[in-house]
Short mmCIF file of C-alpha atoms in Angstrom, two decimals:
data_model
loop_
_atom_site.label_atom_id
_atom_site.label_comp_id
_atom_site.label_asym_id
_atom_site.label_seq_id
_atom_site.Cartn_x
_atom_site.Cartn_y
_atom_site.Cartn_z
CA MET A 112 0.10 0.01 -0.06
CA LYS A 113 2.82 2.30 0.79
CA LYS A 114 4.28 1.58 -2.65
CA ILE A 115 1.41 2.63 -4.15
CA LEU A 116 0.80 5.78 -2.38
CA THR A 117 4.50 6.65 -3.29
CA LEU A 118 4.00 5.84 -7.12
CA VAL A 119 0.87 8.37 -6.43
CA LEU A 120 2.58 11.01 -5.20
CA LEU A 121 5.50 10.85 -7.60
CA VAL A 122 2.75 10.96 -10.43
CA LEU A 123 1.29 13.84 -9.24
CA THR A 124 4.18 15.95 -8.32
CA SER A 125 5.38 15.02 -11.98
CA LEU A 126 2.07 16.30 -13.38
CA THR A 127 2.05 19.37 -11.09
CA PHE A 128 5.63 20.58 -12.84
CA ALA A 129 4.33 19.46 -16.16
CA GLN A 130 1.45 22.39 -15.73
CA THR A 131 4.01 25.07 -15.62
CA LYS A 132 5.84 26.85 -18.09
CA THR A 133 8.99 28.78 -17.52
CA ILE A 134 9.12 32.02 -19.58
CA THR A 135 12.04 34.41 -19.70
CA GLY A 136 12.94 37.44 -21.54
CA VAL A 137 13.96 41.07 -21.75
CA ILE A 138 11.86 44.13 -21.95
CA LYS A 139 13.30 47.46 -23.97
CA ASP A 140 11.53 50.79 -25.09
CA ALA A 141 9.94 50.73 -28.25
CA THR A 142 11.73 54.03 -29.43
CA SER A 143 15.27 53.92 -28.19
CA SER A 144 15.66 49.98 -27.84
CA LEU A 145 17.12 50.43 -24.14
CA PRO A 146 16.10 47.67 -21.59
CA ILE A 147 13.70 49.30 -18.90
CA GLU A 148 13.77 48.37 -15.44
CA SER A 149 11.34 48.14 -12.87
CA VAL A 150 8.36 46.98 -14.96
CA SER A 151 5.86 44.88 -13.52
CA ILE A 152 5.13 41.47 -14.80
CA SER A 153 1.83 40.17 -13.84
CA ILE A 154 0.27 37.05 -14.73
CA SER A 155 -3.38 37.66 -15.88
CA ASN A 156 -6.36 37.15 -13.51
CA SER A 157 -3.84 36.43 -10.35
CA SER A 158 -2.00 37.89 -7.76
CA LEU A 159 1.01 36.33 -8.83
CA GLY A 160 3.95 38.71 -10.94
CA THR A 161 7.52 39.74 -10.84
CA ILE A 162 9.52 42.73 -12.13
CA SER A 163 12.45 43.32 -14.24
CA ASN A 164 16.08 43.96 -13.33
CA GLU A 165 18.19 46.84 -14.36
CA GLU A 166 19.03 44.90 -17.69
CA GLY A 167 14.94 44.61 -18.72
CA LYS A 168 15.55 40.94 -17.84
CA PHE A 169 12.72 38.74 -16.12
CA ARG A 170 11.66 35.26 -15.58
CA VAL A 171 8.44 34.12 -14.80
CA ILE A 172 6.38 30.83 -14.15
CA LEU A 173 3.50 30.48 -15.86
CA PRO A 174 0.58 27.96 -13.77
CA GLU A 175 -1.67 25.93 -15.37
CA ASN A 176 -3.82 27.47 -18.02
CA LYS A 177 -2.38 30.94 -17.63
CA THR A 178 -0.78 32.25 -20.82
CA THR A 179 -1.39 35.87 -20.60
CA LEU A 180 1.31 38.30 -19.06
CA GLU A 181 0.70 42.05 -18.51
CA PHE A 182 3.68 44.50 -18.47
CA SER A 183 3.33 48.22 -16.84
CA HIS A 184 5.13 50.98 -15.81
CA LEU A 185 4.36 54.26 -14.68
CA TYR A 186 5.66 55.81 -18.06
CA TYR A 187 4.92 53.31 -20.31
CA THR A 188 1.43 52.58 -22.00
CA VAL A 189 0.38 48.89 -20.46
CA GLU A 190 1.00 45.89 -22.66
CA SER A 191 -0.39 42.59 -22.58
CA TYR A 192 1.03 39.58 -24.37
CA THR A 193 -0.20 35.94 -24.81
CA VAL A 194 2.33 33.41 -24.44
CA LYS A 195 2.29 30.97 -27.66
CA ALA A 196 2.56 27.06 -27.06
CA LYS A 197 6.20 26.76 -27.80
CA GLU A 198 7.38 29.89 -26.83
CA THR A 199 9.91 29.86 -23.94
CA GLU A 200 11.82 33.38 -24.42
CA ILE A 201 10.19 36.84 -25.45
CA GLU A 202 11.24 40.46 -26.12
CA ILE A 203 8.67 42.91 -25.26
CA PHE A 204 8.56 46.60 -26.44
CA LEU A 205 6.70 48.99 -24.45
CA THR A 206 5.67 52.17 -25.58
CA PRO A 207 6.34 55.45 -23.87
CA LYS A 208 3.04 57.25 -22.77
CA SER A 209 2.33 60.42 -24.39
CA PHE A 210 1.81 62.97 -21.32
CA VAL A 211 0.22 66.70 -21.47
CA LEU A 212 1.82 68.72 -19.17
CA GLU A 213 -0.84 70.52 -17.19
CA GLU A 214 1.00 72.63 -14.68
CA VAL A 215 4.41 73.20 -13.23
CA VAL A 216 4.72 74.79 -9.94
CA ILE A 217 7.87 75.54 -7.98
CA ASN A 218 7.66 77.13 -4.65
CA GLY A 219 7.50 75.79 -0.95
CA LYS A 220 3.56 75.39 -0.48
CA PRO A 221 1.31 73.71 -3.49
CA GLY A 222 4.00 70.74 -3.69
CA LYS A 223 4.36 70.16 -0.07
CA ASP A 224 0.52 70.45 0.63
CA LEU A 225 -0.22 68.11 -2.18
CA LEU A 226 2.42 65.30 -1.07
CA SER A 227 0.90 65.77 2.86
CA ASP A 228 -2.47 64.67 1.40
CA ALA A 229 -0.90 62.00 -0.69
CA LEU A 230 0.89 60.60 2.34
CA VAL A 231 -2.51 60.60 4.32
CA ALA A 232 -4.14 59.14 1.45
CA SER A 233 -1.52 56.09 1.10
CA LYS A 234 -1.41 55.26 4.63
CA GLU A 235 -5.25 55.09 5.58
CA LYS A 236 -5.62 52.78 2.22
CA LEU A 237 -3.76 50.06 4.16
CA GLU A 238 -7.42 49.39 5.54
CA LYS A 239 -6.75 45.17 5.96
CA SER A 240 -4.31 42.99 6.98
CA ILE A 241 -2.25 41.66 3.97
CA VAL A 242 0.37 38.99 3.73
CA LEU A 243 3.20 39.58 1.11
CA ASN A 244 5.08 36.43 -0.67
CA THR A 245 8.44 38.20 -1.36
CA TYR A 246 11.69 37.49 -2.58
CA TYR A 247 14.46 39.09 -0.51
CA ARG A 248 18.34 39.66 -1.07
CA GLU A 249 21.15 41.65 0.31
CA PHE A 250 24.40 42.44 -0.62
CA VAL A 251 27.42 43.56 1.72
CA ASN A 252 30.59 45.59 0.98
CA VAL A 253 33.37 46.16 3.19
CA ASP A 254 36.02 48.94 2.01
CA GLY A 255 35.08 48.12 -1.62
CA LYS A 256 35.13 44.39 -1.72
CA TYR A 257 31.92 42.42 -1.19
CA THR A 258 31.65 40.08 1.45
CA SER A 259 28.45 38.44 1.65
CA PHE A 260 25.15 37.89 -0.56
CA SER A 261 21.90 36.43 0.92
CA GLU A 262 18.72 35.78 -0.56
CA GLY A 263 15.44 34.13 0.27
CA LEU A 264 11.62 33.71 0.36
CA ILE A 265 9.81 35.59 2.83
CA ASP A 266 6.30 36.25 3.97
CA TYR A 267 5.61 39.74 5.33
CA TYR A 268 2.33 39.60 7.42
CA VAL A 269 1.74 43.28 7.55
CA LYS A 270 -0.96 44.62 9.86
CA ARG A 271 -3.80 46.85 9.33
CA LYS A 272 -3.23 50.78 9.54
CA SER A 273 0.16 50.79 10.83
CA GLY A 274 2.30 48.80 8.23
CA ALA A 275 3.97 46.79 10.86
CA SER A 276 4.63 43.22 10.19
CA ASP A 277 6.03 40.17 11.37
CA ILE A 278 8.27 37.96 9.04
CA GLN A 279 8.71 34.29 8.42
CA VAL A 280 11.50 33.21 6.25
CA LYS A 281 10.70 29.98 4.30
CA GLN A 282 13.86 29.44 2.43
CA SER A 283 17.27 31.25 2.05
CA ARG A 284 20.46 30.89 0.63
CA VAL A 285 23.68 32.67 1.74
CA PHE A 286 27.11 33.03 0.39
CA ASP A 287 29.65 34.58 2.88
CA LEU A 288 33.15 35.15 3.00
CA LYS A 289 33.27 34.44 7.09
CA ASP A 290 36.18 32.12 8.14
CA GLU A 291 36.63 30.19 11.51
CA ASN A 292 40.16 31.48 11.19
CA ALA A 293 39.22 34.92 10.72
CA THR A 294 40.66 37.09 13.54
CA GLU A 295 38.10 38.73 15.75
CA ARG A 296 38.37 42.02 14.18
CA GLU A 297 37.81 40.70 10.94
CA LYS A 298 34.60 38.84 12.14
CA ALA A 299 33.31 42.02 13.62
CA ILE A 300 33.72 43.67 10.56
CA GLN A 301 32.08 41.16 8.30
CA SER A 302 29.05 40.54 10.91
CA MET A 303 28.15 44.23 10.58
CA ASN A 304 24.78 44.99 8.69
CA LEU A 305 23.17 48.24 8.13
CA ASN A 306 19.82 47.15 6.95
CA ASP A 307 17.03 45.19 9.17
CA VAL A 308 15.56 42.79 7.18
CA ARG A 309 12.22 42.74 9.64
CA GLU A 310 11.59 46.38 8.75
CA THR A 311 12.05 46.44 5.28
CA VAL A 312 8.17 46.33 4.39
CA THR A 313 7.00 48.17 7.60
CA ASP A 314 9.40 50.79 6.66
CA ALA A 315 7.77 51.08 2.97
CA TYR A 316 4.28 51.05 4.18
CA ASN A 317 4.58 53.85 7.11
CA PHE A 318 6.16 56.47 4.77
CA LYS A 319 8.42 57.79 7.73
CA ILE A 320 11.06 59.36 5.58
CA LEU A 321 8.49 61.53 3.73
CA ALA A 322 6.93 62.46 7.02
CA TYR A 323 10.34 63.73 8.30
CA LEU A 324 11.07 65.56 4.79
CA LEU A 325 7.61 67.13 5.21
CA LYS A 326 8.18 68.62 8.68
CA SER A 327 11.64 70.00 7.36
CA ASP A 328 12.21 73.79 6.58
CA TYR A 329 15.00 72.89 4.39
CA TYR A 330 13.09 71.87 1.01
CA TYR A 331 11.57 72.94 -2.13
CA PHE A 332 8.52 71.05 -3.14
CA GLY A 333 7.34 71.32 -6.84
CA VAL A 334 4.81 69.53 -8.69
CA GLU A 335 4.15 68.40 -12.07
CA THR A 336 0.57 67.29 -13.32
CA LYS A 337 0.86 64.82 -16.24
CA THR A 338 -2.41 63.54 -17.87
CA GLU A 339 -2.49 60.95 -20.36
CA ALA A 340 -5.02 61.07 -23.47
CA ASN A 341 -7.85 58.94 -21.75
CA GLY A 342 -7.86 61.45 -18.69
CA ASN A 343 -6.07 59.46 -16.25
CA SER A 344 -3.16 61.90 -14.38
CA ILE A 345 -0.10 61.44 -12.06
CA GLU A 346 1.33 64.08 -10.34
CA VAL A 347 5.14 64.41 -9.38
CA ILE A 348 6.70 65.78 -6.36
CA THR A 349 10.15 66.91 -7.15
CA ILE A 350 12.44 67.54 -3.69
CA GLU A 351 15.27 69.72 -3.76
CA PRO A 352 17.08 71.47 -0.63
CA LYS A 353 17.04 75.10 -0.70
CA GLU A 354 19.61 77.31 -1.82
CA ASN A 355 22.76 78.22 0.66
CA LEU A 356 22.31 75.30 2.87
CA GLU A 357 25.37 73.82 4.38
CA GLN A 358 23.61 70.78 6.29
CA PRO A 359 24.51 67.42 6.35
CA MET A 360 22.47 64.45 5.13
CA LEU A 361 19.89 66.32 2.45
CA TYR A 362 17.75 64.39 0.41
CA GLN A 363 16.68 65.15 -3.44
CA GLY A 364 14.30 63.15 -5.48
CA SER A 365 10.66 62.96 -6.25
CA VAL A 366 7.40 61.05 -5.63
CA THR A 367 4.70 60.34 -7.95
CA TYR A 368 1.12 59.51 -6.81
CA ASP A 369 -2.27 58.84 -8.66
CA ALA A 370 -3.75 62.35 -9.09
CA LYS A 371 -7.51 60.89 -8.56
CA THR A 372 -6.92 58.36 -5.63
CA LYS A 373 -3.85 60.41 -4.16
CA LEU A 374 -1.97 56.88 -3.69
CA ILE A 375 1.85 56.98 -4.05
CA LEU A 376 3.21 54.86 -6.77
CA ASP A 377 6.67 55.54 -6.55
CA ILE A 378 9.24 57.21 -4.22
CA ASP A 379 12.69 57.58 -5.46
CA LEU A 380 15.24 59.59 -3.21
CA LYS A 381 18.80 59.91 -2.31
CA PHE A 382 21.36 61.98 -0.42
CA SER A 383 21.82 65.63 -2.62
CA GLU A 384 25.04 65.40 -4.26
CA ALA A 385 25.98 68.85 -3.33
CA HIS A 386 25.24 68.09 -0.04
CA LYS A 387 27.43 65.16 1.02
CA LYS A 388 30.29 67.01 1.64
CA TYR A 389 28.65 68.21 4.58
CA ASN A 390 28.17 64.97 6.35
CA LYS A 391 30.21 64.62 9.33
CA VAL A 392 31.22 62.04 12.12
CA VAL A 393 29.01 61.66 14.83
CA ASN A 394 28.67 59.71 18.21
CA ILE A 395 25.91 56.89 18.19
CA LEU A 396 26.20 55.15 21.86
CA ILE A 397 29.85 53.72 22.10
CA ALA A 398 30.32 53.93 18.23
CA LYS A 399 31.14 56.91 15.43
CA ILE A 400 29.37 56.68 12.25
CA LYS A 401 29.18 58.71 9.03
CA PHE A 402 26.73 57.94 6.56
CA ASN A 403 28.31 58.53 3.13
CA ASN A 404 25.42 57.80 0.78
CA TYR A 405 22.20 56.66 0.98
CA VAL A 406 19.59 55.67 -2.05
CA ARG A 407 15.79 54.32 -1.74
CA LYS A 408 13.30 53.31 -4.38
CA THR A 409 9.95 52.10 -3.63
CA THR A 410 7.26 51.26 -5.96
CA PHE A 411 3.23 50.28 -5.39
CA LYS A 412 0.93 49.34 -7.70
CA LEU A 413 -3.06 49.43 -7.51
CA ASP A 414 -4.44 46.08 -8.24
CA GLY A 415 -8.36 46.78 -8.64
CA ASP A 416 -9.12 48.36 -5.79
CA LYS A 417 -5.93 46.96 -3.57
CA TYR A 418 -3.08 48.95 -2.75
CA VAL A 419 0.23 46.56 -2.50
CA LEU A 420 4.02 47.05 -2.40
CA LEU A 421 5.99 45.98 -5.67
CA TYR A 422 9.31 46.63 -5.26
CA GLY A 423 11.65 48.25 -2.49
CA ARG A 424 15.13 48.92 -2.66
CA ILE A 425 17.55 50.88 -0.08
CA LYS A 426 21.50 51.47 -0.56
CA ILE A 427 23.30 52.82 2.86
CA ASN A 428 26.84 53.41 2.28
CA ALA A 429 28.45 54.37 6.00
CA TYR A 430 32.03 54.88 7.60
CA ILE A 431 32.05 53.03 10.93
CA LYS A 432 34.67 53.20 14.02
CA PHE A 433 33.89 50.94 16.80
CA GLY A 434 37.02 50.64 19.31
CA LYS A 435 39.78 48.95 18.02
CA LYS A 436 37.75 46.11 16.01
CA ILE A 437 35.82 48.33 13.48
CA ASP A 438 37.26 51.38 11.10
CA ASN A 439 35.67 50.67 8.12
CA THR A 440 33.32 51.72 5.50
CA LEU A 441 30.68 49.54 4.99
CA GLU A 442 27.62 49.56 1.87
CA SER A 443 24.57 47.37 2.58
CA SER A 444 22.09 47.16 0.01
CA TYR A 445 18.90 45.14 -0.53
CA ASP A 446 15.72 44.54 -2.85
CA VAL A 447 12.39 42.91 -1.74
CA THR A 448 9.87 41.88 -4.45
CA THR A 449 6.33 41.16 -3.95
CA LEU A 450 5.60 37.46 -5.89
CA ASP A 451 2.12 37.10 -4.62
CA TYR A 452 -0.54 38.43 -1.61
CA LYS A 453 -3.27 37.95 0.00
CA GLU A 454 -5.69 40.15 2.30
CA GLY A 455 -6.90 39.38 5.40
CA GLU A 456 -6.71 38.31 8.93
CA PHE A 457 -3.67 35.62 9.07
CA LYS A 458 -1.98 34.86 12.40
CA LEU A 459 1.55 33.87 12.13
CA ASP A 460 2.68 31.51 14.96
CA LYS A 461 5.14 32.64 17.41
CA ASP A 462 7.88 29.55 17.03
CA LYS A 463 7.65 30.43 13.13
CA LYS A 464 8.61 34.41 13.56
CA TYR A 465 12.20 35.50 12.35
CA ARG A 466 13.61 37.43 15.20
CA VAL A 467 17.17 38.34 13.92
CA SER A 468 18.05 41.84 12.16
CA SER A 469 19.98 39.90 9.16
CA LEU A 470 19.05 37.22 6.75
CA PHE A 471 22.41 35.96 6.90
CA LYS A 472 21.96 34.37 10.37
CA ASN A 473 19.54 32.26 8.77
CA GLY A 474 22.22 30.26 6.61
CA ASN A 475 21.54 27.97 3.87
CA LYS A 476 17.98 26.59 4.62
CA TYR A 477 15.86 25.70 1.33
CA THR A 478 14.29 22.79 -0.08
CA GLU A 479 14.30 23.28 -3.59
CA GLU A 480 16.67 25.77 -5.64
CA PHE A 481 14.11 28.55 -5.37
CA TRP A 482 15.99 30.89 -7.04
CA LYS A 483 15.48 29.23 -10.25
CA LYS A 484 11.70 27.44 -9.52
CA TYR A 485 10.34 30.78 -8.76
CA ASN A 486 9.12 34.62 -9.96
CA VAL A 487 12.55 35.93 -8.27
CA VAL A 488 14.27 39.08 -9.44
CA LEU A 489 17.16 38.19 -11.95
CA LEU A 490 20.54 39.00 -10.92
CA SER A 491 22.36 41.09 -13.52
CA ASP A 492 25.30 40.10 -15.20
CA ALA A 493 27.42 42.38 -12.53
CA GLU A 494 25.50 40.29 -9.54
CA GLU A 495 26.12 37.35 -10.85
CA LYS A 496 29.74 38.04 -10.96
CA ILE A 497 29.46 38.89 -7.36
CA ILE A 498 28.06 35.66 -6.23
CA LYS A 499 30.76 33.88 -8.04
CA SER A 500 33.66 35.72 -6.45
CA LEU A 501 31.81 34.36 -2.81
CA LYS A 502 31.80 31.12 -3.69
#
């Protein structure tokens, strides 16, 4: 009887794999033929999807009876593509949207007020709890040399309104240069991490950095309203430091939101190039730190009436001095991409909660080659070289 059951399970498993289809491809601008980064690739009539990498490349696993992909980007016309029976590799060309520039305002008040309204609307939109099934990856660089890479499938249990979340690490893979024979100093340096995997989605949904910028008197907030031929509009808030400021850690960038719903769709911020020279070493508890650079990209999507985090990326570069052990420049960067999601009240068992700040601590815990079998964001050629150097 056991042999029969085993045989049945093997047959069912093989049928399951036969019912899926792997599609790889590249997305390009129809005008310039240049690759397009961060295009949302959705499987029609499902919540499944992924995004294109910096080279415009993507891979998506089509479930049974699913053949249509939808490609969307804030600045390109939505394109649907039906995959043919024997097709496994495709090339997609997206047409840039034609916007009519309605208004440009560059002064302190209008843009600031509009961004404040968008911030309130976006925070209030998280009306229900949601579970995000994500792909997370992280690189760590010490003094210009990459020391670690980790990636994993992580479920974020996002709580209603606050955006706070519990996380469960389903699978993970780690490449690490840590060595048992390393000195205590080397181990201390390599254990440093500037990001917290537990706060990744919470940080995206609570919009703290925008609230911080709105409270500051150091910035101009300009606004551009762009309208498509169908009447849909987006508004782009540009954020720039005021003139003649000698302040450290000032930001520049933009926030884009839907003009009708006021929901934020894209956040693109970094340290102001002109003000990096004013960043100084400061004391934090018993350590000294100087933040050299900060880059942030966050993208949301409207899926019907649902407001979902699509993609988040943060890169932090800082000089840190801690006693005699650490006197180095570190850089941490992470990406998180939503692969699937579901709304509703879902409780994560306490024993399954991941309670450590770094995914590196989880080590190699995987039951399958998830980086090949799921809709993860493909590594760029440069990132592949980094991983090979860590093996």
